[in-house]
Amino acid sequence: MPTDNHIVVQQPPTAQNWAIGCAGTVTGVGAFDHPPGKIEGANQPGLTPASLYRAQRQQRLQRSYRHHWAIADAYVRGGDYSALNYGDSNKLLIKEASADYRRWAYMKFDLAGENHNEITAVRLRLNAAVKSGDHSIWVSAYGVPNTSWIETGITWANKPALDSHVQSSRPVAGPAAEFEWDVTDWVLAELESGRTVVSLAILCPSANNEVVMVDAREDSSGIGPQLLVNA
């Protein structure tokens, strides 16, 4: 039942495996009975009935992906720390707060050999946790047009600008687990332009008192940032 950027799904048939497969915010949930419950999303331009269908289809087909591990990653910190480099850290920290505590994370991937005409979906997968373990924090993924930054040199002061359009957002909560963001549009646009090295950034879109920790490629867990490419 779509109205503008608002959609409600009530009493889906049989298995009831509907999902909001986009950047929509879930604003209400309930049992699918009488009075009918709902899965409801609002205020996101990408929220469409087609996205609901795609979510079901992807679950049924159990897509397989090619994994591309990050070739560089680092976080940057603002304020008094804006000239420092954290490229050798085993964690990528992100937080939105006052200048001294603000942190963003950057990562870069080499997709040489991928054909944009054959790709149907690209996911950014991160092993992430909220430091306190008690809250759910929204994290957004952005494309980064400038890929010339280097892991051992990037700082808040010289960080490359983000693309103006957020690729996708989702909450991160609890202890370390795998979380994914849809970055298909950005990766395809880069590949179509002939750029096989792709850069992304993650950050918290609103202020909070929590730090989100992401395993960097240097982490002993061996679960650094990766792009999952489906063709």
CSV table of C-alpha atoms in Angstrom, one decimal:
chain,number,residue,atom,x,y,z
A,1,MET,CA,0.0,0.0,0.0
A,2,PRO,CA,2.4,2.8,-1.2
A,3,THR,CA,1.7,6.5,-0.6
A,4,ASP,CA,4.5,8.8,-1.6
A,5,ASN,CA,7.6,7.5,0.3
A,6,HIS,CA,5.5,5.5,2.7
A,7,ILE,CA,4.6,1.9,2.6
A,8,VAL,CA,2.7,-0.6,4.8
A,9,VAL,CA,2.5,-4.3,4.2
A,10,GLN,CA,-0.4,-6.0,5.9
A,11,GLN,CA,-1.2,-9.7,6.0
A,12,PRO,CA,1.3,-11.0,3.4
A,13,PRO,CA,0.4,-14.5,2.1
A,14,THR,CA,1.5,-17.8,3.5
A,15,ALA,CA,5.1,-17.6,4.7
A,16,GLN,CA,4.9,-13.9,5.5
A,17,ASN,CA,8.5,-13.4,4.5
A,18,TRP,CA,8.1,-9.8,3.3
A,19,ALA,CA,11.0,-7.4,4.1
A,20,ILE,CA,11.8,-3.8,3.4
A,21,GLY,CA,14.7,-4.4,1.1
A,22,CYS,CA,16.0,-0.8,0.9
A,23,ALA,CA,16.9,2.2,3.0
A,24,GLY,CA,13.5,2.5,4.5
A,25,THR,CA,13.0,3.0,8.2
A,26,VAL,CA,10.9,0.4,10.0
A,27,THR,CA,8.5,2.4,12.0
A,28,GLY,CA,6.1,-0.3,13.2
A,29,VAL,CA,5.8,-4.1,13.4
A,30,GLY,CA,3.1,-6.4,14.6
A,31,ALA,CA,1.4,-9.8,14.2
A,32,PHE,CA,-0.3,-10.4,10.8
A,33,ASP,CA,-3.8,-11.0,12.2
A,34,HIS,CA,-6.9,-9.0,13.2
A,35,PRO,CA,-6.5,-6.2,13.9
A,36,PRO,CA,-3.8,-6.5,11.2
A,37,GLY,CA,-0.2,-5.8,12.1
A,38,LYS,CA,2.2,-4.3,9.7
A,39,ILE,CA,5.8,-3.8,8.6
A,40,GLU,CA,5.9,-0.1,7.8
A,41,GLY,CA,8.6,2.1,6.3
A,42,ALA,CA,8.5,5.9,5.8
A,43,ASN,CA,10.4,8.9,4.5
A,44,GLN,CA,12.8,7.2,2.1
A,45,PRO,CA,12.7,7.9,-1.6
A,46,GLY,CA,14.0,4.4,-2.4
A,47,LEU,CA,11.0,2.7,-0.6
A,48,THR,CA,9.0,0.9,-3.3
A,49,PRO,CA,6.9,-2.2,-3.7
A,50,ALA,CA,9.6,-3.5,-6.0
A,51,SER,CA,12.1,-3.4,-3.2
A,52,LEU,CA,9.9,-5.6,-1.1
A,53,TYR,CA,9.7,-8.1,-4.0
A,54,ARG,CA,13.4,-8.1,-4.5
A,55,ALA,CA,14.0,-8.9,-0.8
A,56,GLN,CA,11.9,-12.0,-1.1
A,57,ARG,CA,13.4,-13.1,-4.4
A,58,GLN,CA,17.0,-12.8,-3.0
A,59,GLN,CA,16.1,-14.9,0.0
A,60,ARG,CA,14.6,-17.6,-2.2
A,61,LEU,CA,17.5,-17.7,-4.7
A,62,GLN,CA,20.2,-17.7,-2.0
A,63,ARG,CA,22.6,-15.7,-4.1
A,64,SER,CA,26.3,-16.6,-4.2
A,65,TYR,CA,28.8,-13.8,-4.2
A,66,ARG,CA,32.4,-13.2,-5.1
A,67,HIS,CA,34.4,-11.8,-2.2
A,68,HIS,CA,36.8,-8.8,-2.6
A,69,TRP,CA,38.7,-7.9,0.5
A,70,ALA,CA,39.8,-4.3,1.2
A,71,ILE,CA,43.2,-3.3,-0.1
A,72,ALA,CA,43.3,-0.3,2.2
A,73,ASP,CA,41.3,0.9,5.2
A,74,ALA,CA,41.6,3.5,7.9
A,75,TYR,CA,39.5,5.7,10.2
A,76,VAL,CA,40.0,9.5,10.6
A,77,ARG,CA,39.3,11.6,13.6
A,78,GLY,CA,38.4,15.3,13.9
A,79,GLY,CA,39.3,18.2,16.2
A,80,ASP,CA,42.7,18.1,17.9
A,81,TYR,CA,43.3,14.7,16.2
A,82,SER,CA,42.7,15.9,12.6
A,83,ALA,CA,46.3,15.6,11.6
A,84,LEU,CA,46.8,12.0,12.9
A,85,ASN,CA,46.7,8.9,10.8
A,86,TYR,CA,45.1,5.7,12.1
A,87,GLY,CA,45.9,3.4,9.1
A,88,ASP,CA,47.6,0.8,11.2
A,89,SER,CA,44.7,0.3,13.6
A,90,ASN,CA,43.1,-3.1,13.8
A,91,LYS,CA,39.7,-1.4,14.3
A,92,LEU,CA,37.9,1.1,12.2
A,93,LEU,CA,36.0,3.4,14.7
A,94,ILE,CA,33.1,5.6,13.7
A,95,LYS,CA,31.2,8.0,15.8
A,96,GLU,CA,29.2,11.3,15.3
A,97,ALA,CA,29.8,13.7,18.1
A,98,SER,CA,31.7,17.0,18.8
A,99,ALA,CA,34.8,17.6,16.7
A,100,ASP,CA,37.4,15.8,18.9
A,101,TYR,CA,35.3,12.7,19.0
A,102,ARG,CA,34.0,12.5,15.4
A,103,ARG,CA,35.3,9.5,13.5
A,104,TRP,CA,34.7,8.3,9.9
A,105,ALA,CA,36.1,5.1,8.3
A,106,TYR,CA,37.4,4.8,4.7
A,107,MET,CA,38.0,1.6,2.7
A,108,LYS,CA,39.2,0.8,-0.8
A,109,PHE,CA,38.7,-2.3,-3.0
A,110,ASP,CA,40.2,-3.5,-6.2
A,111,LEU,CA,37.5,-4.9,-8.6
A,112,ALA,CA,39.7,-5.5,-11.6
A,113,GLY,CA,38.2,-8.3,-13.7
A,114,GLU,CA,34.6,-7.5,-12.8
A,115,ASN,CA,32.3,-6.7,-15.6
A,116,HIS,CA,29.6,-4.1,-14.7
A,117,ASN,CA,27.3,-5.6,-17.4
A,118,GLU,CA,27.2,-8.9,-15.5
A,119,ILE,CA,26.7,-7.5,-11.9
A,120,THR,CA,23.3,-7.6,-10.3
A,121,ALA,CA,24.1,-6.7,-6.7
A,122,VAL,CA,27.1,-5.5,-4.6
A,123,ARG,CA,27.1,-5.6,-0.8
A,124,LEU,CA,29.6,-4.1,1.7
A,125,ARG,CA,30.0,-6.6,4.5
A,126,LEU,CA,31.6,-5.5,7.8
A,127,ASN,CA,32.2,-7.3,11.1
A,128,ALA,CA,31.0,-4.7,13.5
A,129,ALA,CA,29.9,-4.1,17.0
A,130,VAL,CA,28.7,-1.2,19.3
A,131,LYS,CA,31.4,-0.7,21.9
A,132,SER,CA,29.0,-0.7,24.9
A,133,GLY,CA,26.9,-3.5,23.3
A,134,ASP,CA,23.7,-2.0,24.7
A,135,HIS,CA,22.5,0.2,21.9
A,136,SER,CA,21.5,0.2,18.2
A,137,ILE,CA,23.3,2.8,16.1
A,138,TRP,CA,22.5,3.7,12.5
A,139,VAL,CA,25.4,3.6,10.1
A,140,SER,CA,25.5,4.9,6.6
A,141,ALA,CA,27.6,4.0,3.6
A,142,TYR,CA,28.8,6.5,1.1
A,143,GLY,CA,30.7,6.4,-2.2
A,144,VAL,CA,34.1,8.3,-2.3
A,145,PRO,CA,34.9,9.6,-5.8
A,146,ASN,CA,38.6,10.2,-5.0
A,147,THR,CA,40.5,6.9,-4.6
A,148,SER,CA,44.0,8.4,-4.4
A,149,TRP,CA,44.1,8.4,-0.6
A,150,ILE,CA,46.6,6.0,1.0
A,151,GLU,CA,46.1,4.0,4.2
A,152,THR,CA,49.2,5.4,5.9
A,153,GLY,CA,48.5,9.0,5.0
A,154,ILE,CA,44.8,9.7,5.3
A,155,THR,CA,43.8,12.0,8.1
A,156,TRP,CA,40.7,14.1,8.9
A,157,ALA,CA,42.4,17.1,7.5
A,158,ASN,CA,43.1,15.6,4.1
A,159,LYS,CA,40.3,13.1,3.8
A,160,PRO,CA,38.6,12.9,0.4
A,161,ALA,CA,35.0,14.2,0.1
A,162,LEU,CA,32.0,11.9,0.1
A,163,ASP,CA,29.5,11.6,-2.7
A,164,SER,CA,26.4,13.6,-1.9
A,165,HIS,CA,24.1,10.5,-2.0
A,166,VAL,CA,24.0,8.0,0.8
A,167,GLN,CA,24.1,4.5,-0.6
A,168,SER,CA,22.3,2.7,2.2
A,169,SER,CA,21.9,2.9,6.0
A,170,ARG,CA,21.2,0.2,8.6
A,171,PRO,CA,21.5,-0.2,12.3
A,172,VAL,CA,24.4,-1.9,14.0
A,173,ALA,CA,23.8,-3.4,17.4
A,174,GLY,CA,25.3,-5.6,20.1
A,175,PRO,CA,28.5,-7.7,20.1
A,176,ALA,CA,30.5,-8.3,16.9
A,177,ALA,CA,28.5,-9.7,14.0
A,178,GLU,CA,28.4,-9.4,10.2
A,179,PHE,CA,26.3,-6.5,8.8
A,180,GLU,CA,25.8,-5.6,5.2
A,181,TRP,CA,25.1,-2.4,3.2
A,182,ASP,CA,23.8,-2.2,-0.4
A,183,VAL,CA,26.4,-0.3,-2.5
A,184,THR,CA,25.3,-1.6,-5.9
A,185,ASP,CA,24.6,1.8,-7.5
A,186,TRP,CA,27.9,3.3,-6.6
A,187,VAL,CA,30.0,0.3,-7.6
A,188,LEU,CA,28.3,0.0,-10.9
A,189,ALA,CA,28.7,3.7,-11.7
A,190,GLU,CA,32.4,3.5,-10.9
A,191,LEU,CA,32.9,0.4,-13.1
A,192,GLU,CA,30.9,1.8,-15.9
A,193,SER,CA,33.3,4.9,-15.8
A,194,GLY,CA,36.3,2.6,-16.2
A,195,ARG,CA,37.4,2.9,-12.5
A,196,THR,CA,38.2,-0.6,-11.1
A,197,VAL,CA,39.4,0.7,-7.7
A,198,VAL,CA,36.4,1.6,-5.6
A,199,SER,CA,36.4,3.7,-2.4
A,200,LEU,CA,33.7,3.8,0.3
A,201,ALA,CA,33.2,5.5,3.6
A,202,ILE,CA,31.0,4.7,6.6
A,203,LEU,CA,29.8,7.0,9.3
A,204,CYS,CA,27.0,7.6,11.8
A,205,PRO,CA,24.4,10.0,10.3
A,206,SER,CA,23.4,11.5,13.6
A,207,ALA,CA,25.0,12.4,16.9
A,208,ASN,CA,25.3,9.7,19.6
A,209,ASN,CA,27.4,8.7,22.5
A,210,GLU,CA,28.5,5.3,21.2
A,211,VAL,CA,31.4,4.1,19.2
A,212,VAL,CA,30.9,1.6,16.4
A,213,MET,CA,33.9,-0.7,16.0
A,214,VAL,CA,34.6,-2.4,12.7
A,215,ASP,CA,37.3,-5.1,12.2
A,216,ALA,CA,39.9,-3.6,9.9
A,217,ARG,CA,41.9,-5.7,7.4
A,218,GLU,CA,44.7,-5.7,10.0
A,219,ASP,CA,42.6,-7.4,12.7
A,220,SER,CA,43.6,-10.8,13.9
A,221,SER,CA,40.0,-12.0,13.3
A,222,GLY,CA,40.7,-12.1,9.6
A,223,ILE,CA,37.2,-10.6,8.9
A,224,GLY,CA,38.1,-7.3,7.4
A,225,PRO,CA,35.9,-5.2,5.1
A,226,GLN,CA,34.8,-7.0,2.0
A,227,LEU,CA,32.6,-6.4,-1.1
A,228,LEU,CA,30.3,-9.2,-2.1
A,229,VAL,CA,29.7,-9.0,-5.9
A,230,ASN,CA,26.8,-11.0,-7.4
A,231,ALA,CA,26.6,-11.7,-11.1
